[in-house]
Coordinates of C-alpha atoms and ligand atoms in Angstrom, one line a residue:
M81 CA 100.7 15.7 3.2
Q82 CA 97.9 14.4 0.6
E83 CA 101.1 13.1 -1.4
R84 CA 103.5 11.5 1.2
I85 CA 100.4 9.6 2.3
D86 CA 99.4 8.4 -1.3
Q87 CA 102.9 7.2 -1.4
L88 CA 102.9 5.5 1.2
L89 CA 99.6 3.4 0.0
Q90 CA 101.3 2.8 -2.9
E91 CA 104.5 1.6 -0.5
V92 CA 102.0 -0.8 1.3
E93 CA 100.2 -2.9 -1.4
T94 CA 103.4 -4.3 -2.9
L95 CA 105.2 -4.8 0.3
N96 CA 106.5 -8.0 0.3
A97 CA 109.0 -10.0 3.1
S98 CA 110.7 -13.6 2.8
S99 CA 110.5 -14.7 6.7
G100 CA 108.6 -13.8 9.4
E101 CA 110.9 -11.9 10.7
E102 CA 111.2 -9.2 8.2
V103 CA 107.5 -8.8 8.3
E104 CA 107.8 -7.8 11.8
Q105 CA 111.0 -5.3 10.4
L106 CA 108.0 -3.6 8.5
R107 CA 105.4 -3.8 11.0
L108 CA 107.9 -2.0 13.0
R109 CA 108.3 0.2 10.0
Y110 CA 105.1 1.3 9.1
L111 CA 102.9 0.7 12.3
S112 CA 105.1 0.8 15.1
K113 CA 104.0 4.0 17.7
K114 CA 107.3 5.3 16.4
G115 CA 106.4 4.3 12.8
L116 CA 105.9 6.9 9.8
I117 CA 101.9 6.5 10.1
S118 CA 102.1 7.4 14.1
A119 CA 104.4 10.4 12.5
L120 CA 101.8 11.3 10.3
F121 CA 98.8 11.2 13.0
E122 CA 101.0 13.4 14.8
E123 CA 101.4 15.4 12.1
F124 CA 97.9 15.2 11.6
R125 CA 96.8 17.5 14.2
T126 CA 98.3 20.7 13.5
I127 CA 96.9 20.9 9.5
P128 CA 94.1 23.7 9.1
N129 CA 90.7 21.9 9.9
E130 CA 89.4 22.8 6.3
E131 CA 92.1 19.9 5.2
K132 CA 90.7 17.6 8.3
R133 CA 87.9 15.7 6.4
L134 CA 89.6 14.4 3.4
V135 CA 92.9 14.0 5.1
G136 CA 92.1 12.1 7.7
Q137 CA 89.9 9.4 5.5
L138 CA 93.0 9.2 3.5
L139 CA 95.0 8.7 6.6
N140 CA 92.7 6.1 8.1
K141 CA 92.7 4.2 5.1
L142 CA 96.7 3.7 4.7
K143 CA 96.1 3.0 8.0
T144 CA 93.9 0.1 7.6
R145 CA 95.6 -1.4 4.7
A146 CA 98.7 -1.5 6.1
T147 CA 97.5 -3.6 9.1
Q148 CA 95.6 -6.1 6.6
K149 CA 99.2 -6.6 4.4
L150 CA 101.4 -7.2 7.3
D151 CA 98.8 -9.7 8.7
E152 CA 98.5 -11.2 5.8
L153 CA 102.5 -11.5 5.1
K154 CA 102.3 -12.5 9.0
I155 CA 99.9 -15.1 8.5
S156 CA 101.5 -17.0 5.2
F157 CA 105.1 -17.6 7.3
E158 CA 103.1 -18.7 10.7
E159 CA 101.4 -21.7 8.4
G160 CA 104.7 -22.2 6.8
G161 CA 104.5 -20.3 3.7
E162 CA 106.0 -22.3 0.2
E163 CA 109.1 -21.7 1.6
E164 CA 109.1 -23.8 4.4
D165 CA 107.0 -26.2 2.2
A166 CA 109.9 -26.5 0.6
D167 CA 112.1 -27.6 3.2
L168 CA 109.3 -30.2 4.3
D169 CA 111.2 -34.4 3.9
L170 CA 108.5 -36.6 3.4
T171 CA 111.1 -39.0 3.1
R172 CA 112.5 -38.7 7.1
P173 CA 112.4 -41.1 8.9
T174 CA 109.6 -41.3 11.5
G175 CA 109.7 -42.3 15.9
Q176 CA 110.3 -45.8 16.4
V177 CA 106.6 -48.2 15.9
R178 CA 106.5 -50.2 18.3
L179 CA 105.5 -53.8 16.2
G180 CA 102.7 -55.9 17.7
A181 CA 103.0 -59.8 18.6
R182 CA 100.4 -62.4 17.8
H183 CA 98.8 -64.2 20.8
P184 CA 100.6 -67.8 21.2
L185 CA 97.8 -69.3 21.3
S186 CA 97.0 -67.9 17.9
I187 CA 100.5 -68.6 16.3
V188 CA 99.8 -72.7 17.7
R189 CA 96.4 -72.7 16.1
N190 CA 98.1 -71.4 13.2
Q191 CA 100.9 -74.2 13.5
I192 CA 98.1 -77.3 14.1
T193 CA 95.8 -76.3 11.1
D194 CA 98.7 -75.7 8.8
I195 CA 100.2 -79.0 9.9
F196 CA 96.9 -80.7 8.9
A197 CA 96.2 -78.5 5.9
R198 CA 99.4 -80.3 4.5
L199 CA 97.9 -83.6 5.2
G200 CA 94.1 -82.7 3.5
Y201 CA 92.3 -80.9 5.9
S202 CA 90.5 -77.9 5.9
V203 CA 89.5 -75.6 8.6
A204 CA 85.5 -75.5 9.6
E205 CA 84.4 -73.8 13.1
G206 CA 81.0 -74.4 14.9
P207 CA 79.1 -72.5 17.0
E208 CA 79.8 -71.9 21.0
I209 CA 76.3 -71.9 22.7
E210 CA 75.5 -75.3 21.9
N211 CA 72.5 -77.6 22.2
D212 CA 72.7 -80.8 24.3
W213 CA 72.2 -82.6 21.0
Y214 CA 75.6 -81.7 19.3
N215 CA 77.7 -81.0 22.5
F216 CA 76.2 -84.3 23.8
S217 CA 73.6 -86.5 22.7
A218 CA 74.9 -87.3 18.7
L219 CA 78.0 -88.1 20.4
N220 CA 76.9 -91.0 21.8
F221 CA 76.9 -89.3 25.9
P222 CA 73.9 -91.3 27.6
V223 CA 71.4 -89.3 29.3
E224 CA 72.6 -88.9 33.3
H225 CA 75.6 -90.1 32.0
P226 CA 78.9 -88.7 35.0
A227 CA 80.6 -87.6 31.7
K228 CA 78.5 -84.6 31.8
D229 CA 79.4 -83.5 34.9
M230 CA 82.7 -85.0 34.7
Q231 CA 82.8 -81.6 31.5
D232 CA 81.5 -79.7 34.5
T233 CA 79.3 -78.2 31.5
Y234 CA 78.3 -74.5 31.9
F235 CA 74.1 -74.6 31.2
I236 CA 71.8 -72.0 30.8
Q237 CA 69.2 -71.9 34.2
R238 CA 66.1 -70.6 31.5
D239 CA 66.9 -73.7 29.2
P240 CA 69.0 -76.9 30.4
D241 CA 69.0 -77.7 26.3
V242 CA 71.5 -75.2 26.0
L243 CA 74.7 -74.7 27.1
L244 CA 78.2 -73.4 26.4
R245 CA 80.0 -76.0 24.1
T246 CA 82.3 -77.8 26.5
H247 CA 84.4 -79.2 23.1
T248 CA 84.6 -78.9 19.9
S249 CA 83.9 -82.4 19.0
S250 CA 80.7 -80.5 18.8
V251 CA 81.4 -79.5 15.8
Q252 CA 82.0 -83.6 14.0
V253 CA 78.7 -84.0 14.2
R254 CA 77.2 -81.0 12.7
M255 CA 80.1 -81.7 9.6
M256 CA 78.9 -85.1 9.9
E257 CA 75.1 -84.3 9.5
R258 CA 75.3 -81.5 6.7
V259 CA 78.1 -83.3 4.2
Q260 CA 78.3 -87.2 3.3
P261 CA 82.1 -88.3 3.3
P262 CA 84.9 -87.8 2.2
I263 CA 85.3 -85.5 5.2
R264 CA 88.7 -84.3 6.3
K265 CA 88.2 -81.5 8.9
I266 CA 90.1 -79.5 11.4
F267 CA 87.9 -77.6 13.9
P268 CA 89.7 -75.2 16.4
G269 CA 87.7 -73.2 18.8
R270 CA 86.9 -71.8 22.7
V271 CA 85.1 -74.1 24.9
F272 CA 83.6 -73.7 27.8
R273 CA 84.0 -75.3 31.5
N274 CA 83.1 -74.8 34.7
E275 CA 86.9 -75.6 36.5
A276 CA 88.3 -73.3 39.2
I277 CA 91.3 -70.7 37.9
S278 CA 94.5 -72.7 38.3
A279 CA 98.0 -72.7 36.9
R280 CA 96.7 -75.3 35.1
A281 CA 93.3 -75.5 34.3
H282 CA 90.8 -71.8 33.3
C283 CA 87.4 -71.9 32.7
I284 CA 88.0 -71.0 29.2
F285 CA 90.0 -72.7 26.7
H286 CA 91.2 -73.4 23.2
Q287 CA 90.8 -76.9 21.4
V288 CA 91.7 -78.2 18.1
E289 CA 89.0 -81.3 16.6
G290 CA 90.5 -83.1 13.8
L291 CA 88.0 -85.9 11.7
Y292 CA 88.6 -88.0 9.0
V293 CA 85.8 -90.1 7.3
D294 CA 85.8 -91.8 4.2
K295 CA 85.7 -95.4 3.1
D296 CA 89.0 -97.7 4.7
V297 CA 90.3 -95.0 7.2
S298 CA 92.1 -97.5 10.0
F299 CA 93.6 -97.3 12.8
A300 CA 96.8 -97.2 10.8
D301 CA 95.8 -94.3 9.3
L302 CA 95.1 -92.7 12.7
K303 CA 98.5 -93.2 14.5
Q304 CA 100.4 -92.3 10.9
S305 CA 98.4 -89.5 10.6
L306 CA 98.9 -88.4 14.5
Y307 CA 102.6 -89.4 14.3
F308 CA 103.6 -87.0 11.3
F309 CA 101.5 -84.4 13.5
A310 CA 103.8 -84.6 16.5
R311 CA 106.9 -84.2 14.7
E312 CA 106.0 -81.2 12.8
M313 CA 104.6 -79.5 16.1
F314 CA 107.2 -80.7 18.6
G315 CA 110.9 -81.9 16.1
E316 CA 111.6 -84.6 14.1
E317 CA 113.4 -86.7 16.9
T318 CA 109.9 -87.1 18.6
Q319 CA 108.4 -90.4 19.6
I320 CA 104.3 -90.6 20.3
R321 CA 102.6 -93.9 22.0
L322 CA 98.7 -94.1 22.3
R323 CA 97.4 -95.6 25.6
P324 CA 94.1 -96.9 25.7
S325 CA 90.9 -94.7 26.4
F326 CA 87.7 -94.2 27.0
F327 CA 85.5 -91.8 25.0
P328 CA 82.4 -92.2 24.4
F329 CA 82.0 -91.2 20.7
T330 CA 85.2 -93.4 19.5
E331 CA 85.3 -97.2 19.8
P332 CA 88.5 -97.8 20.5
S333 CA 89.5 -94.9 22.3
G334 CA 92.9 -93.4 23.0
E335 CA 95.3 -90.8 24.5
M336 CA 98.7 -89.8 23.4
D337 CA 101.9 -88.8 24.5
I338 CA 104.7 -87.6 23.0
S339 CA 108.1 -88.2 24.3
C340 CA 108.8 -85.1 26.7
N341 CA 110.2 -82.3 24.4
I342 CA 112.4 -81.0 27.7
C343 CA 114.0 -83.5 28.3
G344 CA 114.4 -85.8 25.7
G345 CA 112.6 -88.7 27.2
K346 CA 115.2 -88.8 30.3
G347 CA 112.5 -87.3 33.1
C348 CA 111.9 -84.2 34.3
N349 CA 109.6 -82.2 36.5
I350 CA 106.8 -81.4 33.3
C351 CA 106.4 -85.2 32.7
K352 CA 106.6 -86.1 36.5
Y353 CA 110.1 -88.1 35.5
T354 CA 107.9 -90.8 33.1
G355 CA 109.6 -89.3 29.8
W356 CA 106.1 -88.6 28.5
V357 CA 103.6 -85.8 28.4
E358 CA 99.8 -86.8 27.2
I359 CA 98.5 -84.3 24.1
L360 CA 95.8 -85.6 22.8
G361 CA 92.6 -88.0 22.8
C362 CA 91.9 -89.8 19.6
G363 CA 89.8 -93.1 18.4
M364 CA 87.7 -94.4 15.8
V365 CA 84.4 -93.0 15.2
D366 CA 82.4 -95.2 17.0
P367 CA 79.6 -96.5 15.0
Q368 CA 76.5 -95.4 16.4
V369 CA 77.8 -91.6 15.9
L370 CA 77.8 -92.1 12.3
K371 CA 74.3 -93.6 12.5
N372 CA 72.9 -90.7 14.3
C373 CA 74.9 -88.3 11.8
N374 CA 73.5 -90.4 8.7
I375 CA 76.5 -91.3 7.8
D376 CA 76.6 -95.5 7.1
P377 CA 79.1 -97.1 9.1
E378 CA 78.2 -99.9 7.2
I379 CA 80.4 -98.5 4.6
Y380 CA 82.3 -95.9 5.8
T381 CA 84.4 -95.7 9.1
G382 CA 86.5 -92.9 10.5
F383 CA 89.1 -91.5 13.3
A384 CA 88.3 -88.2 15.6
F385 CA 91.1 -86.7 17.5
G386 CA 91.4 -83.3 19.9
M387 CA 93.3 -81.6 21.3
G388 CA 93.9 -78.8 24.1
I389 CA 95.9 -75.4 22.1
E390 CA 96.9 -74.0 26.0
R391 CA 98.4 -77.9 26.4
I392 CA 100.5 -77.6 23.3
T393 CA 101.5 -74.3 23.7
M394 CA 102.5 -74.8 27.1
L395 CA 105.1 -77.6 26.4
K396 CA 106.1 -76.2 23.0
Y397 CA 107.3 -73.0 24.7
Q398 CA 107.8 -74.1 27.9
I399 CA 104.6 -72.0 30.1
R400 CA 104.3 -73.3 33.5
D401 CA 100.9 -71.1 33.9
L402 CA 98.1 -71.3 32.1
R403 CA 96.7 -68.5 33.6
L404 CA 99.5 -66.2 31.5
F405 CA 97.3 -66.8 28.4
F406 CA 94.2 -64.6 29.7
E407 CA 96.0 -62.2 31.6
N408 CA 97.3 -59.8 28.2
D409 CA 100.2 -58.9 30.7
V410 CA 102.3 -57.2 27.4
R411 CA 105.6 -58.3 29.3
F412 CA 104.8 -61.5 28.4
L413 CA 102.4 -61.5 25.0
K414 CA 105.3 -59.1 23.4
Q415 CA 107.8 -61.9 23.6
F416 CA 106.4 -63.4 20.4
T417 CA 106.9 -60.4 18.4
G418 CA 108.4 -62.2 15.0
A419 CA 106.7 -65.2 15.1
I420 CA 104.4 -66.2 13.0
Ligands
DAH751 N1 86.0 -84.0 23.1 C1 87.5 -84.6 24.0 C2 87.5 -83.9 25.1 O1 87.0 -82.3 24.8 C3 88.6 -85.1 22.8 C4 88.3 -85.9 22.0 C5 88.9 -87.9 22.3 C6 88.3 -85.7 20.8 C7 88.5 -88.1 21.8 C8 88.0 -86.6 19.6 C9 88.3 -87.6 20.1 O2 87.5 -86.2 18.9 O3 88.3 -88.6 19.1 O4 88.0 -84.2 26.1

């Protein structure tokens, strides 16, 4: 019996298998109730007592080794042994990965800054939390001027000098205070006004401000630059018109309309049957504003303009409700997949 146990021990040490199924066959052959090792345990009962100690040790050793060996083989297949690794195809396509989309306001902001970049404007930004000087006073808003109410400002209660900027014009002042002309900059950013939320207004929206200050900058330069912008943004056939207006920080001031890009100027409910839609405010920088920023108005002149990104985006993509921009509804957002 000892000899047969020794023989099985050797056999067990050299066991090998090429699949999980073969391992199971081997387990049945050696370790199942009807297997070879169980049969030896049966036989063990019948041998003379004086042999039992030695044979018992050997038999236990055989059982332990066989169990270890078969466990090792089993694990190697469960973990995906070498054979399965060889089948692994790393070039197989995965499941479909959904493309994200840029927010339409980001798309249009980038388009606006790109168009002005071609005219030599570079981008700068300023803080959203401002003080009275940058948002109002330096821009020539007189103390207690109703315009401060007009822009329904969010003031900080503990310190009314601190406020959420109501327009990006504040960044003009910061720029002019810091550098002497020539200045040719475009300032995109978020602005805040205490407005009831509706299809046409929101308490948070976005603007792009432009500023060009140099020697001999004229109103004709302003008009030509904005005409270029309108055609690049809304198409070659776009017409513009300037209407007189008022802003404390520009003199003269104007508002610019474009020919309605929806009806082509014929009249529709977007342009209220006038053929024109307003897109921005503009004007020549008031000499007092230049002075406030330590720029000499005897030497330099400049123009500025400001527009709402939501408004441009609504016209460009024919979006009728401003609230859609802020609701994060993927059904709306995914329509812009692929746009840049
Ligand atoms: N800041 C103005 C607003 O929020 C827009 C504006 C008008 C900006 C005329 C300008 C400008 O720079 O020249 O309504």
